[in-house]
PDB file of C-alpha atoms in Angstrom:
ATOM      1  CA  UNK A   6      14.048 -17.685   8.024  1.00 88.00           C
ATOM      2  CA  UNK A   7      13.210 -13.921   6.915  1.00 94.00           C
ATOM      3  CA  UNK A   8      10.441 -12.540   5.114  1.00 95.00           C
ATOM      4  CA  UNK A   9      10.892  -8.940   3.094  1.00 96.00           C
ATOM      5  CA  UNK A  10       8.145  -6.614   3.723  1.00 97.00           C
ATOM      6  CA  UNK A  11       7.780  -3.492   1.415  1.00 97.00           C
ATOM      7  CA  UNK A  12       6.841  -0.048   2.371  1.00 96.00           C
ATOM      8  CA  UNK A  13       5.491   1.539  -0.790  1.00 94.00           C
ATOM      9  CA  UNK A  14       3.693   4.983   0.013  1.00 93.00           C
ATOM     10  CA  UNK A  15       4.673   7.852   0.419  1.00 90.00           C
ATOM     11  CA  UNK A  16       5.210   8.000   4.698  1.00 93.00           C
ATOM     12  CA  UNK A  17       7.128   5.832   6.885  1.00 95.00           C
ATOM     13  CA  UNK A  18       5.832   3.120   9.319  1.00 96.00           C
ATOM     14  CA  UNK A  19       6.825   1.817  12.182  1.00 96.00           C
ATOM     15  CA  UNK A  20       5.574  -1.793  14.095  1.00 95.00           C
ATOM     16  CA  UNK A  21       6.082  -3.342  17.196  1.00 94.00           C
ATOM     17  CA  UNK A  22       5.893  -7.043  17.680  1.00 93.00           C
ATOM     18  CA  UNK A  23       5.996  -8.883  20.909  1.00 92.00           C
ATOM     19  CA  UNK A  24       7.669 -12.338  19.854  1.00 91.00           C
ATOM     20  CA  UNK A  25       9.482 -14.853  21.989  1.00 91.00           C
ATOM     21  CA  UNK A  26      12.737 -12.925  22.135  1.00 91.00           C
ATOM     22  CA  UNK A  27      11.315  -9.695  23.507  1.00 92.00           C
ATOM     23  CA  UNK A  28      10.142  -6.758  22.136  1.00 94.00           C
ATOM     24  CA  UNK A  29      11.164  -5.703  18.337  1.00 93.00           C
ATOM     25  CA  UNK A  30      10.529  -2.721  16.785  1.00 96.00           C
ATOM     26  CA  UNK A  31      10.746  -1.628  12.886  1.00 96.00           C
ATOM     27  CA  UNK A  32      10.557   1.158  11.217  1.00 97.00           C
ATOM     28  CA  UNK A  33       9.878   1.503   7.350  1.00 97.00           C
ATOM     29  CA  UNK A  34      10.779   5.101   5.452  1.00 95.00           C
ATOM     30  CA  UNK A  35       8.571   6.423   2.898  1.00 91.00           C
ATOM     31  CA  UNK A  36       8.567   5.824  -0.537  1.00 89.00           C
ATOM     32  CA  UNK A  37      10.697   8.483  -2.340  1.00 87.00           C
ATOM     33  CA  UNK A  38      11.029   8.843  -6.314  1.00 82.00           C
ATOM     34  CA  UNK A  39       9.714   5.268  -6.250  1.00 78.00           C
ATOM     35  CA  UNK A  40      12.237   3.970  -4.528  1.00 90.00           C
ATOM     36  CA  UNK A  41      10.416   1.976  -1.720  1.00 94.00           C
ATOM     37  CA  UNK A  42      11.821   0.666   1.705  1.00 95.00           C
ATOM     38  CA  UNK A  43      12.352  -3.050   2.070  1.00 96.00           C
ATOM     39  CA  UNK A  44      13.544  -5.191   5.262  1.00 96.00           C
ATOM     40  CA  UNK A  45      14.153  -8.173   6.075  1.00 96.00           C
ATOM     41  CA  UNK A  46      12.077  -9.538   9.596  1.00 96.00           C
ATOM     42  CA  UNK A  47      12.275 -12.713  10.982  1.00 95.00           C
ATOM     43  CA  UNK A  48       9.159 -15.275  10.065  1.00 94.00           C
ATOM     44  CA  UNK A  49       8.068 -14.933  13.570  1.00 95.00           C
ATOM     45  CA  UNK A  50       7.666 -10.762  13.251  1.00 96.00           C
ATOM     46  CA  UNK A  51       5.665 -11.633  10.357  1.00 95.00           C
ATOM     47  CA  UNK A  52       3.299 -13.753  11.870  1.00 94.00           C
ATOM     48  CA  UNK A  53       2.704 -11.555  14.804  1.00 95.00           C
ATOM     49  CA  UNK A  54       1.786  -8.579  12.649  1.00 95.00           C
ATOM     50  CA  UNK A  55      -0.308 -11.193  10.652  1.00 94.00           C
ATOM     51  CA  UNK A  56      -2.280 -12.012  13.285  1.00 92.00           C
ATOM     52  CA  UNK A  57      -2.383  -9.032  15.501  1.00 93.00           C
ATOM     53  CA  UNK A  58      -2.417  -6.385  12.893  1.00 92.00           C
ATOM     54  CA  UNK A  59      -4.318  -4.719   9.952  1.00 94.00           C
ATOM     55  CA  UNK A  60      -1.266  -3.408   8.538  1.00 95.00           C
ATOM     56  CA  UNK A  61      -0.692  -6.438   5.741  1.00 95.00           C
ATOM     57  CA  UNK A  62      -4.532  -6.366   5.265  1.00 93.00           C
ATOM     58  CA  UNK A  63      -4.176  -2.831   4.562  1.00 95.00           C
ATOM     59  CA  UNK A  64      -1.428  -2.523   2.552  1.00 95.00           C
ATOM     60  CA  UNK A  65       0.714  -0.738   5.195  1.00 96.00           C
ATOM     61  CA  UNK A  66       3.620  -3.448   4.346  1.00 97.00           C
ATOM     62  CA  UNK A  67       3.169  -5.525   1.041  1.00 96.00           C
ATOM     63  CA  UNK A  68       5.324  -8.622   0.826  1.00 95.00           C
ATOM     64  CA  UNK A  69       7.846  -9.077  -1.124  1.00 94.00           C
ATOM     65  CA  UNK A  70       9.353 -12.389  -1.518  1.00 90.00           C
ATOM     66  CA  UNK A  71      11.317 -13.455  -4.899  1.00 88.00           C
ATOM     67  CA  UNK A  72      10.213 -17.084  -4.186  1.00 90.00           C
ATOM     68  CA  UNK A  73       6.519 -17.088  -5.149  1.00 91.00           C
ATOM     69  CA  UNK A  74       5.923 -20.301  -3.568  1.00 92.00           C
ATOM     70  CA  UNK A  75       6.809 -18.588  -0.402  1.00 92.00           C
ATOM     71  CA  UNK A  76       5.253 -15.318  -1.146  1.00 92.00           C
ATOM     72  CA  UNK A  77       2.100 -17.442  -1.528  1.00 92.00           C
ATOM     73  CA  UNK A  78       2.607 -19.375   1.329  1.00 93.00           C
ATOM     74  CA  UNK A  79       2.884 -16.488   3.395  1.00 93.00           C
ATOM     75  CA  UNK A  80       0.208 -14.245   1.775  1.00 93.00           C
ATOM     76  CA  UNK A  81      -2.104 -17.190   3.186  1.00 92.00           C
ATOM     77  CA  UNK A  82      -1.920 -15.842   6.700  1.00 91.00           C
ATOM     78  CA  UNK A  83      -3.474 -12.833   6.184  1.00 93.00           C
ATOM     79  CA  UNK A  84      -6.754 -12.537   7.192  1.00 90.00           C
ATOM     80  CA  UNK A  85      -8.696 -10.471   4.545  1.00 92.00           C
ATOM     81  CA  UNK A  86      -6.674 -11.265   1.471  1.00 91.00           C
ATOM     82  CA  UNK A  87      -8.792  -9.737  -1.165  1.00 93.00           C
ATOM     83  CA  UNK A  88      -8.748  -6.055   1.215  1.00 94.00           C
ATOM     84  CA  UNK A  89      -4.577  -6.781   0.904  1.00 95.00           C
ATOM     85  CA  UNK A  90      -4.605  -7.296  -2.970  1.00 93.00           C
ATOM     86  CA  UNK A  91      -6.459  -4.471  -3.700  1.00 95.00           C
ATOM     87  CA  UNK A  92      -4.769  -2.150  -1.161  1.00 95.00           C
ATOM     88  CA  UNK A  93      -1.209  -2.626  -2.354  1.00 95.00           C
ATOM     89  CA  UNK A  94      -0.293  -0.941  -5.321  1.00 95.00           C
ATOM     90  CA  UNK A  95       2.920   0.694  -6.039  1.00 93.00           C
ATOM     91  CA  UNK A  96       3.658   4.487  -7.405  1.00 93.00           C
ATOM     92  CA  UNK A  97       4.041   2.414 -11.304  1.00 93.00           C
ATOM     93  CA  UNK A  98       0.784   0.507 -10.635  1.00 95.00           C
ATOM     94  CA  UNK A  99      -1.027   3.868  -9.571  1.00 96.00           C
ATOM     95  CA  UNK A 100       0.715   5.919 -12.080  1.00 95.00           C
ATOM     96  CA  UNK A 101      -0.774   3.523 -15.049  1.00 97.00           C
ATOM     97  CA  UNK A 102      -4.469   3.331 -13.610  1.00 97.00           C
ATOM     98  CA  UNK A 103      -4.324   7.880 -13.847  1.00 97.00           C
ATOM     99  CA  UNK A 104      -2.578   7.605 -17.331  1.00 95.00           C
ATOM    100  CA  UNK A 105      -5.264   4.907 -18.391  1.00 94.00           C
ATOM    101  CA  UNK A 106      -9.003   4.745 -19.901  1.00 94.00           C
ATOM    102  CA  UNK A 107     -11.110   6.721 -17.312  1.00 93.00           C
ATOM    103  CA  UNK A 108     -13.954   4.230 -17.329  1.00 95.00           C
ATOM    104  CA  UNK A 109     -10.783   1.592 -15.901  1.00 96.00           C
ATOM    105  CA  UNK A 110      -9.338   4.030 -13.440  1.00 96.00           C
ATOM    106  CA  UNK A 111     -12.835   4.363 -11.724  1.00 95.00           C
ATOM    107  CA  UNK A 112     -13.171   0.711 -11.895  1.00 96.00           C
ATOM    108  CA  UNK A 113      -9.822   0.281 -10.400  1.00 96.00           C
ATOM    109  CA  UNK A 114      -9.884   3.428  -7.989  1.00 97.00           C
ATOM    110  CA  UNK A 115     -13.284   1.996  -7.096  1.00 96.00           C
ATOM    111  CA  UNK A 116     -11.688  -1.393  -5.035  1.00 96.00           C
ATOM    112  CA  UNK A 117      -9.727   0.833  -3.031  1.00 96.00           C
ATOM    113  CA  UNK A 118     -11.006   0.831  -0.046  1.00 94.00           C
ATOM    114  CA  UNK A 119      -7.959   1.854   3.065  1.00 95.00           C
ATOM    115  CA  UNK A 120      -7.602   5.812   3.548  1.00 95.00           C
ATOM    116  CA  UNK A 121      -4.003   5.616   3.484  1.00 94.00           C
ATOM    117  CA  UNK A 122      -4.146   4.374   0.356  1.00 96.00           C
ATOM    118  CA  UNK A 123      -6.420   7.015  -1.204  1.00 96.00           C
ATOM    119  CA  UNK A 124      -3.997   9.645   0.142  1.00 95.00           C
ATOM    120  CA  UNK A 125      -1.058   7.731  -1.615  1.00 95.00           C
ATOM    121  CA  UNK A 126      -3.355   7.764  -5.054  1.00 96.00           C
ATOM    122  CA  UNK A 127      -3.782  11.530  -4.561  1.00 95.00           C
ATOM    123  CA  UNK A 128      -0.069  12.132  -3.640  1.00 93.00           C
ATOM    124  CA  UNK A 129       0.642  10.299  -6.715  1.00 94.00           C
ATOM    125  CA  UNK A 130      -1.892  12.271  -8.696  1.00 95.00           C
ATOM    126  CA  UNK A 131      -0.496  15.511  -7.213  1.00 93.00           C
ATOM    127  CA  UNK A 132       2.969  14.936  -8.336  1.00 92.00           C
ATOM    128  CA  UNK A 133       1.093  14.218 -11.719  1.00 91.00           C
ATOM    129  CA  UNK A 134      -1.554  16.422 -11.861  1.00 90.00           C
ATOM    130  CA  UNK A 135      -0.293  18.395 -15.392  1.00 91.00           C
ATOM    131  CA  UNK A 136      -0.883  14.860 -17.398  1.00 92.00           C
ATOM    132  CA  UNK A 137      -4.504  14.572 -15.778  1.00 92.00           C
ATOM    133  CA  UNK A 138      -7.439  15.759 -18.035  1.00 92.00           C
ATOM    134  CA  UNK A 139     -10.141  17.818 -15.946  1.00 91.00           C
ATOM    135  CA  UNK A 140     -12.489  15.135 -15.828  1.00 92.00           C
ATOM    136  CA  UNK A 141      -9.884  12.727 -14.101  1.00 94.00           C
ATOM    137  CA  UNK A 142      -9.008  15.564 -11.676  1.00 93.00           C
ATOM    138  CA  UNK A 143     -13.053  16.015 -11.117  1.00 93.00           C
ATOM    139  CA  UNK A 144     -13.496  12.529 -10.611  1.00 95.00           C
ATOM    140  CA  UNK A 145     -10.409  11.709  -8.018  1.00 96.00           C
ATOM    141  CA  UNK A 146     -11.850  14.408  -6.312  1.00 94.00           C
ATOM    142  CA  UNK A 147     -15.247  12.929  -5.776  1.00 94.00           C
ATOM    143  CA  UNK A 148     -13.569   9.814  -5.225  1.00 96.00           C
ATOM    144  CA  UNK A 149     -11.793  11.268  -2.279  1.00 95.00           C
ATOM    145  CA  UNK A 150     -14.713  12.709  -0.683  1.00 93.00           C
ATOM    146  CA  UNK A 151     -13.422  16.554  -1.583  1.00 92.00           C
ATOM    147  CA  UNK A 152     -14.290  19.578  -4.202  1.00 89.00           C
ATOM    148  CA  UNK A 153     -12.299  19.058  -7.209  1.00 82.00           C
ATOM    149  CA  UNK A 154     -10.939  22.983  -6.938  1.00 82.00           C
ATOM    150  CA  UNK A 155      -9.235  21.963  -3.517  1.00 85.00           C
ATOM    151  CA  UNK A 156      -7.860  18.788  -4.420  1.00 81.00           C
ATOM    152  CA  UNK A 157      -4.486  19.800  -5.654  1.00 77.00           C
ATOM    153  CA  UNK A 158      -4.002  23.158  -3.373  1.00 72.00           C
TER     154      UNK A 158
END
């Protein structure tokens, strides 16, 4: 059986499980336009990087499974499953917290919590940036730990 593991910012990844076959290595592009990178890896690649990994916890690779039986199944390995739910967002799901109420997007930006997915907000926010009111802008950059007239240079 396969599982299908999504790579949804903006840089590739690459893994390297050590399963009962050997060594296997993956590598994930970054998301483009939207367009993410999905692959197929056996169950037992999956529960390697489950269990010897951060990078489901983190968001690094989001499953994607069309069964949600399964998805749930699966998403039941992961050790911190609340850090993987709010980690995971794709460019849509970003794109709608900017474009919404700025009390929500603080609430929402406010969960994130994994570096790499702060720098896919801000990439996101970059492309973006002529939609996003000042105090937006001035917030995302407090929220990223920089001065808002640096952010988007």
């Amino acid at each position: 059986m396969t599982v299908k593991l999504e790579r949804r910012r903006n840089t590739g990844y690459f893994v390297r499980a050590f399963i009962s076959t050997g060594e296997k290595q993956y590598v994930w592009s970054g998301a483009k336009n939207g367009k993410t990178d999905v692959k197929s890896v056996p169950e037992e690649v999956y529960e390697y990087l489950a269990m010897n990994s951060v990078c489901l916890e983190q968001g690094e690779l989001v499953l994607v499974e069309d069964d949600e039986a399964k998805k749930a199944e699966l998403e039941q390995s992961i050790n911190d499953q609340e850090l993987y739910k709010e980690n995971t967002h794709t460019q849509k799901e970003i794109l709608d917290i900017l474009n919404g109420h700025h009390m929500k997007m603080k609430s929402e930006l406010s969960k994130i919590t994994v570096d790499s997915e702060k720098d896919f907000v801000i990439q996101v926010a970059k492309e973006n940036a002529d939609k996003l009111a000042k105090g937006k802008i001035d917030f995302l950059a407090e929220w990223y730990g920089v001065e808002s007239g640096i952010l988007f240079d």
